Steps between C-alpha positions, in 0.01 A plus 500: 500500500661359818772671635725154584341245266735507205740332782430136486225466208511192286716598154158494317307745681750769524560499151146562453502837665743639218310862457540464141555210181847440498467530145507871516819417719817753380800294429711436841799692321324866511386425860913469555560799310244773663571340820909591457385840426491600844800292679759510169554891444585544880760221499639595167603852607706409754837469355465837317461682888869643469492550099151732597621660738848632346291588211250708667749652768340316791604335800421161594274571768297717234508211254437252722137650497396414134497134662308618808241681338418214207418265818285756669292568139494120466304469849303765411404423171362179592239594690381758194520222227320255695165655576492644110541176364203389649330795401575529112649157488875389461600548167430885450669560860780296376544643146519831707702414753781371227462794270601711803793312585624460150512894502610553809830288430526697194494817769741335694726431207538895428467580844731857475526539933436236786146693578414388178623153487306456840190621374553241205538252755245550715195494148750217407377293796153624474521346177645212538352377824163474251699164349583381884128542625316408181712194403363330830149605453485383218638172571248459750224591249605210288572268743373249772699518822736196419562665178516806628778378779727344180493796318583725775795291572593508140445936507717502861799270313515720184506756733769353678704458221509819381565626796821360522571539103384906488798662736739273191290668204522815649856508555596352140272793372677778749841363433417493068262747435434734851257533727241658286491186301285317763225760480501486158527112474230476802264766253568319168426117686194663666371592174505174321348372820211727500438385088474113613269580783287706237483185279536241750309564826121487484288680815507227758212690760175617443494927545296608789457815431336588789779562713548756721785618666268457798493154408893465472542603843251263611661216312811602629286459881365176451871381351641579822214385733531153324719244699598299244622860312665598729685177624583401179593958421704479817674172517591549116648855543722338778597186323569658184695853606605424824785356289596906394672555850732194383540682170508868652785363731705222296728788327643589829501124641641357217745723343603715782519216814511204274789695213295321210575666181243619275520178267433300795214698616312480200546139493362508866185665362455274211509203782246666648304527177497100442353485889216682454468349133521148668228582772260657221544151239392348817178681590416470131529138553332424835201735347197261575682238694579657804244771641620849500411552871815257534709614206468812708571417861754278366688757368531768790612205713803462233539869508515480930734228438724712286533740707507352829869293321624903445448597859634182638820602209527814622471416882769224471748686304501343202374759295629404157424472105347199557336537806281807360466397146375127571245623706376789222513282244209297747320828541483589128398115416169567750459885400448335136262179657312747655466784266217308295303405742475811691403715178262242365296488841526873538326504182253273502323677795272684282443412151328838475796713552776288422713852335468666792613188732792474268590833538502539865647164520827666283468825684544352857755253404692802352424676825648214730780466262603845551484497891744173487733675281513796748485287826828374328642827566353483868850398676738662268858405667392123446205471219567099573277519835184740326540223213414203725249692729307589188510184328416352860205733531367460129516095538302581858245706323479238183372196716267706727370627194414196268430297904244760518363437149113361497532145434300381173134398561576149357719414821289633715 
């Protein structure tokens, strides 16, 4: 398989390279739901932080590190689920993956000190990141690459969406029923999850067995000696979490310079939300009409643009409400046009280890997303300037990147 030629294919032949019938297709809804496993329980918990912590006699630092250590077993977990579903194919991996987070959150729910609740935590992301690997594999086993690129878009806006709607649900279930009532919401949820994807989700990928972990490592090689891997790897991680140093930072930009309360700050967010909704409707619809090379491109440049208005803001003096949320708002909108694109290329590189792609895709993107949340924190007395120097850098990086991608061999 080419490494660039899903790019600008006629609508007929790239539906032809769908790796199996879509008859045996799972309904789109369970894709949504084992993809949410992974994104949804680390959104969700973030209202109880305070509740947990008076509870278990722990400071907010120490709390603080529940959320820390879910994102680092997400990255890591990714790159574990990936190679193993191409091994013993994706439903066992999956149906293993969800039975551990299902008891983890259970764990987590009678968590009796913070050591334990972390440890629940940490096999709750191992778990759960099995849904946020999987679900994209196994889109891509089921799909053609214009497909593929509308149902990615459709995965990245439910995901959206419920990241703005979990931090809600977890409050109402703090403020009603405590804390523990997330874990054991998150556990019950997981389990009636895991029963549809018994009935409802066929193996999508022939096993191969054969499989080494020799072999992992060298799929992991030729992933990253692949140009179009790792332009699409790269210029996706910085497109789609270079946006985290604007979320790292907006707490102490909004509500301590700006005085917005916390009603108005969570209606900031959901504006955000309908951004990077709008600019994912719109890569589903420009799937096939415009070629992703340019859908790509296209989209750092909005990015640069973005963040070129917030220096030019903050250089003028007219750092305001509207001067940093108009321009974020643009930012989100090309994160989401982007988003798509970038994943579907990464994994169309090789159709012969399309888990593992997926998973190192995830893991990176985690990866960049947690240096932009810390180069936030680089200029502490005024997180305003590491904002805009990271977002600057990330839209840099993002059009080098998908410049650099190999151009398809039709327009060559």
């Amino acid at each position: 398989m080419s490494e660039t030629g899903h790019a600008d294919a006629t609508a007929t032949d790239i539906e032809a390279r769908a790796a199996v019938p879509l008859l045996l297709a799972p309904p789109f809804f369970m894709l949504v739901c084992i993809t949410l496993c992974g994104t949804f329980p680390l959104h969700v918990f973030i209202p109880a932080l305070p509740s947990a912590a008076h509870d278990l006699g722990a400071s907010t630092s120490s709390i603080g590190a529940t959320i820390t250590l879910y994102v680092i077993g997400l990255s890591i977990g990714q790159l574990v689920y990936g190679p193993l579903s191409d091994r013993y194919g994706r439903r066992p991996v999956l149906l293993a993956g969800l039975v551990l987070f299902t008891l983890a959150s259970l764990g987590a729910a009678i968590a009796p000190t913070l050591e334990a609740l972390e440890f629940a935590r940490v096999a709750q992301a191992f778990g759960g990141c099995s849904g946020l690997v999987l679900g994209r594999a196994i889109a891509r086993d089921v799909s053609g690459a214009i497909t593929l690129i509308r149902r990615l878009a459709s995965l990245s806006i439910a995901m959206a969406a419920a990241t703005a709607i979990a931090p809600v649900i977890g409050a109402l279930l703090v403020e009603h029923l405590g804390w523990r009532a997330i874990f054991f919401a998150l556990s019950a949820v997981n389990a009636t999850v895991l029963l549809c994807v018994w009935f409802t989700v066929p193996e999508t990928r022939a096993v191969s067995g054969h499989h080494t972990l020799a072999r992992y490592l060298a799929g992991y090689a030729r992933l990253l000696r692949s140009p179009a891997f790792v332009s699409h790897t790269l210029g996706g991680a910085s497109a789609g979490t270079g946006i985290y140093a604007f979320l790292s930072a907006s707490p102490f930009i909004l509500e301590s310079h700006f005085g917005l309360s916390g009603a108005a700050f969570g209606c900031a967010y959901g504006v955000l939300v309908v951004g990077l909704a709008c600019g994912q409707t719109t890569a589903k619809r420009i799937a096939g009409k415009v070629p992703a090379r340019t859908a790509l491109i296209s989209s750092s440049l909005i990015m640069a643009a973005a963040a070129a208005s917030l220096v030019v803001a903050y250089a003028a003096h007219e750092w305001t409400v509207v001067t940093v949320m108009a321009p974020m708002i643009v930012m989100f909108y090309a994160t989401g046009l982007s988003s798509p694109f970038a994943i579907s290329g990464a994994l169309d590189v090789d159709a012969s280890v399309v888990g593992a792609a997926a998973g190192l895709y995830g893991s990176l993107q985690m990866g960049y997303g947690a240096f932009c949340t810390a180069a936030a924190g680089f200029w502490p007395d005024n997180p305003a300037v590491s904002m805009i120097a990271t977002l600057a850098l990330s839209s840099a990086i993002a059009w080098l990147s998908f410049k650099s991608a190999p151009r398809p061999l039709s327009a060559k």
